[in-house]
Short mmCIF file of C-alpha atoms in Angstrom, two decimals:
data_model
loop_
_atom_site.label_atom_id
_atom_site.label_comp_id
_atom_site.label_asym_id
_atom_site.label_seq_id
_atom_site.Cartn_x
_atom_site.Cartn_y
_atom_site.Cartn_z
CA UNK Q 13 203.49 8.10 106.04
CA UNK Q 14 203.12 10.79 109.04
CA UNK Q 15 206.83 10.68 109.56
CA UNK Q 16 206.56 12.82 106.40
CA UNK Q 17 203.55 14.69 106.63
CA UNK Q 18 204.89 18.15 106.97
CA UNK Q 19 208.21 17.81 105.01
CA UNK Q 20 209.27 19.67 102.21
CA UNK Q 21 212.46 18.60 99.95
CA UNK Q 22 213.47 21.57 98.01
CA UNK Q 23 216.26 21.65 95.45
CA UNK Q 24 216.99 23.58 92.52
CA UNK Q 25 214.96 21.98 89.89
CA UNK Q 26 212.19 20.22 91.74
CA UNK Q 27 210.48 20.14 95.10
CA UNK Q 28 209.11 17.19 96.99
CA UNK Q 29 205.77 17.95 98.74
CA UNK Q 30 203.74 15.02 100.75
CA UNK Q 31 200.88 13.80 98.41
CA UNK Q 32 197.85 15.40 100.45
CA UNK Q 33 194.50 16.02 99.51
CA UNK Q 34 194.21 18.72 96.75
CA UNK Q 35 196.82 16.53 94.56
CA UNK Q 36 194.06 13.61 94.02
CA UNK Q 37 192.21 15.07 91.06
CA UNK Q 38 195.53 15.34 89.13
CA UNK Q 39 197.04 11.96 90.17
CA UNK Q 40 193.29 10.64 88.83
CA UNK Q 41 193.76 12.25 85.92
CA UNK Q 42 197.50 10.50 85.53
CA UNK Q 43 196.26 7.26 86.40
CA UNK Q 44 193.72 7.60 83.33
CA UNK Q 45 196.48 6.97 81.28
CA UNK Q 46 196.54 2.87 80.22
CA UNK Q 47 200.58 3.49 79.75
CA UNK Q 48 201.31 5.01 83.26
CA UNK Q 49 198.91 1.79 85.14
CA UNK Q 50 201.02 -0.45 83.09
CA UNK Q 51 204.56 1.40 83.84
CA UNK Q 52 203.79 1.75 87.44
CA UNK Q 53 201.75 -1.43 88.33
CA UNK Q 54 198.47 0.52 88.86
CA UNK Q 55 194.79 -0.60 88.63
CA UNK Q 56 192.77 1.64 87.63
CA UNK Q 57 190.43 3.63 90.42
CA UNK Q 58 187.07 6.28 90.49
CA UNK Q 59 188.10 9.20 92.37
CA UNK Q 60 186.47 8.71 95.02
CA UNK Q 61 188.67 5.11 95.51
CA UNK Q 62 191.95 7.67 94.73
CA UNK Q 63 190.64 10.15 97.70
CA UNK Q 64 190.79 6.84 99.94
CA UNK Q 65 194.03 5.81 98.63
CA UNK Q 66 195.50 8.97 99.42
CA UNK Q 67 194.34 8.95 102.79
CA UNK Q 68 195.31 5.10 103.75
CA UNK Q 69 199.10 6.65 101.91
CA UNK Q 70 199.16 9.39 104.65
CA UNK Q 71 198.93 7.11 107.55
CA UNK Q 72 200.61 3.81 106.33
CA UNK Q 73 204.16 3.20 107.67
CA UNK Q 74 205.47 1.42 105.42
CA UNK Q 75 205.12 4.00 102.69
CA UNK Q 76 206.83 6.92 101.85
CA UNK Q 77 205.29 9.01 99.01
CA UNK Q 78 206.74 12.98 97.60
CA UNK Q 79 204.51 14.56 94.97
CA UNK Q 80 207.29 16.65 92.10
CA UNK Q 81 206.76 19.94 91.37
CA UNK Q 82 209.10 21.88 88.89
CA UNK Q 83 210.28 24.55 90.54
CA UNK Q 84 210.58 27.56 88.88
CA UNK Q 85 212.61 30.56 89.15
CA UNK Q 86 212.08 32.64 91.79
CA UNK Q 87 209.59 30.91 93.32
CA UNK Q 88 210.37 30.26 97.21
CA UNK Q 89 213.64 31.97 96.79
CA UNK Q 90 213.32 34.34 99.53
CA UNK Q 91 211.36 31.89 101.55
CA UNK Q 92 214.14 31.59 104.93
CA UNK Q 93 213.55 28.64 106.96
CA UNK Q 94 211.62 25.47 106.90
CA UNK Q 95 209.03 25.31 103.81
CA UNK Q 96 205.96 23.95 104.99
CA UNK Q 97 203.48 21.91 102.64
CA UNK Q 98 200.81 24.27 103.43
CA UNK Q 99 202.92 27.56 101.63
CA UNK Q 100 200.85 28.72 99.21
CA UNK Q 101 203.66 29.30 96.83
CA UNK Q 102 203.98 25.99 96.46
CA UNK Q 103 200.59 25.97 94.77
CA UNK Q 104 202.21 27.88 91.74
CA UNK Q 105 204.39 25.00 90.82
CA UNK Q 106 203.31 22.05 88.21
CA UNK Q 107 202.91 18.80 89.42
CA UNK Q 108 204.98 15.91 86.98
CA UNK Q 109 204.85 13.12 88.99
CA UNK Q 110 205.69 11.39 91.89
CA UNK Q 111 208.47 9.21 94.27
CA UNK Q 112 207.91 6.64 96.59
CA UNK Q 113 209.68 4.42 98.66
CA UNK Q 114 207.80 1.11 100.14
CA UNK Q 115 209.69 -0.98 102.89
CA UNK Q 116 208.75 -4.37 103.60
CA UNK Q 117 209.75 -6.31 106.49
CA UNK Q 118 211.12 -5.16 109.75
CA UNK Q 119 213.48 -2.01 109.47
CA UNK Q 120 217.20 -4.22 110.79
CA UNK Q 121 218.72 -3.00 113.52
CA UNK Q 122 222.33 -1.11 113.91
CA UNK Q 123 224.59 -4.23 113.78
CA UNK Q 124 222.41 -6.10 111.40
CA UNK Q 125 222.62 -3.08 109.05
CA UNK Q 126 226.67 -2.27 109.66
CA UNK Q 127 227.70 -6.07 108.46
CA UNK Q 128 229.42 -6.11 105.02
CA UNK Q 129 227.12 -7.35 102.38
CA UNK Q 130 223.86 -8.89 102.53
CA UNK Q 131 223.51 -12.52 101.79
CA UNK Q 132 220.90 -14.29 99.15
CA UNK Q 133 219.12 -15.23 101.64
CA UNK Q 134 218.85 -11.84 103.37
CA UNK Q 135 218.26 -10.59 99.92
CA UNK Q 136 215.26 -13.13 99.83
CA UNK Q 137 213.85 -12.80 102.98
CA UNK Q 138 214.94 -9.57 104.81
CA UNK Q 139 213.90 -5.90 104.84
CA UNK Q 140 214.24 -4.37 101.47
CA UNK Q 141 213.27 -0.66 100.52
CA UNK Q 142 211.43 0.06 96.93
CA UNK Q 143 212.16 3.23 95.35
CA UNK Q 144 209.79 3.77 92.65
CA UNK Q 145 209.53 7.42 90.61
CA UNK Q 146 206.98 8.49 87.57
CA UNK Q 147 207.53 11.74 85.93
CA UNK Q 148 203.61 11.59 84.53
CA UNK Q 149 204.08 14.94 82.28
CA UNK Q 150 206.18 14.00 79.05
CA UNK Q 151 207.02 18.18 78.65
CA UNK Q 152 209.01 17.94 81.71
CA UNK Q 153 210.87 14.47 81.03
CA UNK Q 154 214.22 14.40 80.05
CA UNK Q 155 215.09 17.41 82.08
CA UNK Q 156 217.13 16.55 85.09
CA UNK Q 157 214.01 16.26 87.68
CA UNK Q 158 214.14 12.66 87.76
CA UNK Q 159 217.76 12.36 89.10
CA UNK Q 160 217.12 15.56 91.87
CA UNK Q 161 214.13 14.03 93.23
CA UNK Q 162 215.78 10.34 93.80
CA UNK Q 163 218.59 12.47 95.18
CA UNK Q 164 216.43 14.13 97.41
CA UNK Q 165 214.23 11.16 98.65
CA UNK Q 166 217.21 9.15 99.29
CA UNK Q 167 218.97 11.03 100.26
CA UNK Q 168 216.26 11.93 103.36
CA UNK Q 169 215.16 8.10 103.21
CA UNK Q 170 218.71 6.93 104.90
CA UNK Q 171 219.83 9.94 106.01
CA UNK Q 172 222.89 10.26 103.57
CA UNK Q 173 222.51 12.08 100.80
CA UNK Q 174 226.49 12.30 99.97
CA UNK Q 175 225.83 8.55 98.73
CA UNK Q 176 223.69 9.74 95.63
CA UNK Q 177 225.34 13.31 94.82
CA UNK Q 178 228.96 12.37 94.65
CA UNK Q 179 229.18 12.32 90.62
CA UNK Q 180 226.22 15.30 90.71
CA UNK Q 181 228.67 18.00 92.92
CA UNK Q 182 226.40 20.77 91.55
CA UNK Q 183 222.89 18.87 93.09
CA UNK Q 184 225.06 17.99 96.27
CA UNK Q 185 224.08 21.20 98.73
CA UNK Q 186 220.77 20.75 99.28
CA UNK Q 187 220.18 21.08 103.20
CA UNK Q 188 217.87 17.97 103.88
CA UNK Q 189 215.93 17.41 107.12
CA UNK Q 190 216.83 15.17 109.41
CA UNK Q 191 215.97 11.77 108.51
CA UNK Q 192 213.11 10.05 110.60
CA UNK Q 193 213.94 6.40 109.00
CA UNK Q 194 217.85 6.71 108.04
CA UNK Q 195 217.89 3.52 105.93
CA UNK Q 196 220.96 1.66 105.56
CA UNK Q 197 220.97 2.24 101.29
CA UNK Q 198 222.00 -1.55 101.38
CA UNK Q 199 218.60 -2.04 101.78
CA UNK Q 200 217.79 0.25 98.72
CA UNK Q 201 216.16 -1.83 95.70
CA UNK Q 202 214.50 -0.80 92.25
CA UNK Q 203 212.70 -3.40 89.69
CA UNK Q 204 212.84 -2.08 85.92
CA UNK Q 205 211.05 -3.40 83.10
CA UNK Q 206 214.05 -4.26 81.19
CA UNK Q 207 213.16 -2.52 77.98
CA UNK Q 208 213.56 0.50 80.38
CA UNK Q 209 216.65 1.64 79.25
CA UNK Q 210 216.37 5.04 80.29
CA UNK Q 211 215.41 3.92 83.91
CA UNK Q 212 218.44 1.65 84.32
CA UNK Q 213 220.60 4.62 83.42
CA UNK Q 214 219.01 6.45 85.58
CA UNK Q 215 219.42 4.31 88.71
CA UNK Q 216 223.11 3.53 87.71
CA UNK Q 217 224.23 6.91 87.68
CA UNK Q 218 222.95 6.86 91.42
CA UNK Q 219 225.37 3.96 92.81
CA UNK Q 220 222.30 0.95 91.83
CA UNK Q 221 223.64 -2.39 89.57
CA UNK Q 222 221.72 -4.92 88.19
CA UNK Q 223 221.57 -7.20 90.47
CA UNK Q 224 218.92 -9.96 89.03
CA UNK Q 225 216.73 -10.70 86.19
CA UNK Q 226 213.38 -12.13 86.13
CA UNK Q 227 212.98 -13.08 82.28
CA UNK Q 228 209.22 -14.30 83.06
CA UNK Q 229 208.66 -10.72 84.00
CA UNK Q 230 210.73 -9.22 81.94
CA UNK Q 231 211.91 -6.96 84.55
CA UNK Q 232 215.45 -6.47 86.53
CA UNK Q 233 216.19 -5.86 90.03
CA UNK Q 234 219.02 -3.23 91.07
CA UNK Q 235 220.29 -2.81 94.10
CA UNK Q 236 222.80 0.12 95.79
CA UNK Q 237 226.30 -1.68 95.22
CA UNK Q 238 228.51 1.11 96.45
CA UNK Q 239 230.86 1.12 99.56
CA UNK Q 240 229.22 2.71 102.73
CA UNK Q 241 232.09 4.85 105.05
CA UNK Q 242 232.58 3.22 108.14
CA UNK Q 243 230.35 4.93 111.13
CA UNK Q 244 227.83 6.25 109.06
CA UNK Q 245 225.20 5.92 111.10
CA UNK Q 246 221.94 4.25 108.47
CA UNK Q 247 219.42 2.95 111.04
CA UNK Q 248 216.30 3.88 113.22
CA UNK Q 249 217.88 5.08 117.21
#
């Protein structure tokens, strides 16, 4: 997505970087993996097919894609001011994974978004936003960067990050950009294999319930469920 092109989501245990060009060999690499296609849906390309991925990624508006690094200590701590993608600290950093966000439909407009609960058939048909997150490098799972990074993308997805820090206070003051989509998270949904129990956690602890199953799939949707302040202001001016 351009809207994201020179954005940079720093917080204390991860940063988010757009997925440019010099990432490809390592995603590749990832996506070598049988288990990680099969967790995340993914057929398996050359490299040369991932180069032309990335690139369709970059300029595709209905995708939203951060590359993870760890950060480590010290690194970019005395960097003042906006990070750009290009700092070549940022280089330094591992790469564990990835989070995306892909919106289908038509993004709804202010009053559509400010009514109280979506019905099934909105939940059907409508605009719906899928968050999606791999952390590819098992050293670096289990650690907390999981739950920062959803923080952070969501948080810069709808513009409101208070909605996924509340029971986190000590993730809470990371100064986000201003949001170019600020999506209502109403329209935030997730779909878990539902032997994922670690997943599920993970989303609950971030204001999602289970909202369906799909046995045939074995899978579960969740959905944001939690109450939204009144004139927060979740859509596209």
């Amino acid at each position: 997505m351009k809207a994201n092109v020179d954005t940079v989501l720093l917080g204390s245990k991860v940063v988010l970087v757009p997925y440019r060009s010099e990432h490809v060999p390592k995603y590749h690499e990832w996506m070598l993996n049988e288990e990680l296609r099969m967790l995340t849906a993914s057929e398996p390309l050359s490299l040369e097919e991932e180069y032309e991925m990335q690139q369709k990624w970059q300029v595709d508006e209905d995708k939203l894609t951060f590359i993870i690094l760890s950060r480590e200590p010290g690194v970019l701590a005395d960097d003042a001011g906006k990070v750009l993608p290009t700092n070549e600290r940022l280089a330094k950093l591992p790469m564990v994974g990835d989070v995306n966000i892909f919106m289908y439909g038509t993004i709804p407009s202010q009053e559509q978004s400010s009514s109280v609960a979506l019905t099934d058939e909105e939940e059907e048909e409508g605009f719906y936003a899928e968050v999606e997150i791999m952390i590819a490098e098992p050293s670096f799972r289990r650690k907390g960067l999981a739950i920062e990074a959803l923080q952070l993308m969501l948080g810069y997805t709808t513009g409101y990050p208070e909605a996924f820090s509340t029971q986190f206070p000590s993730s809470s003051p990371h100064n986000l950009p201003t949001s170019p989509l600020n999506i209502s998270p109403r329209y935030l949904v997730t779909r878990i294999n539902d032997t994922n129990h670690a997943s599920i956690r993970l989303f609950e602890k971030l204001g999602f319930q289970i909202t369906k199953r799909v046995e045939v799939f074995h899978e579960i949707e969740m959905r944001y469920q939690q109450p939204i302040p009144n004139g927060h202001k979740c859509t596209i001016e």
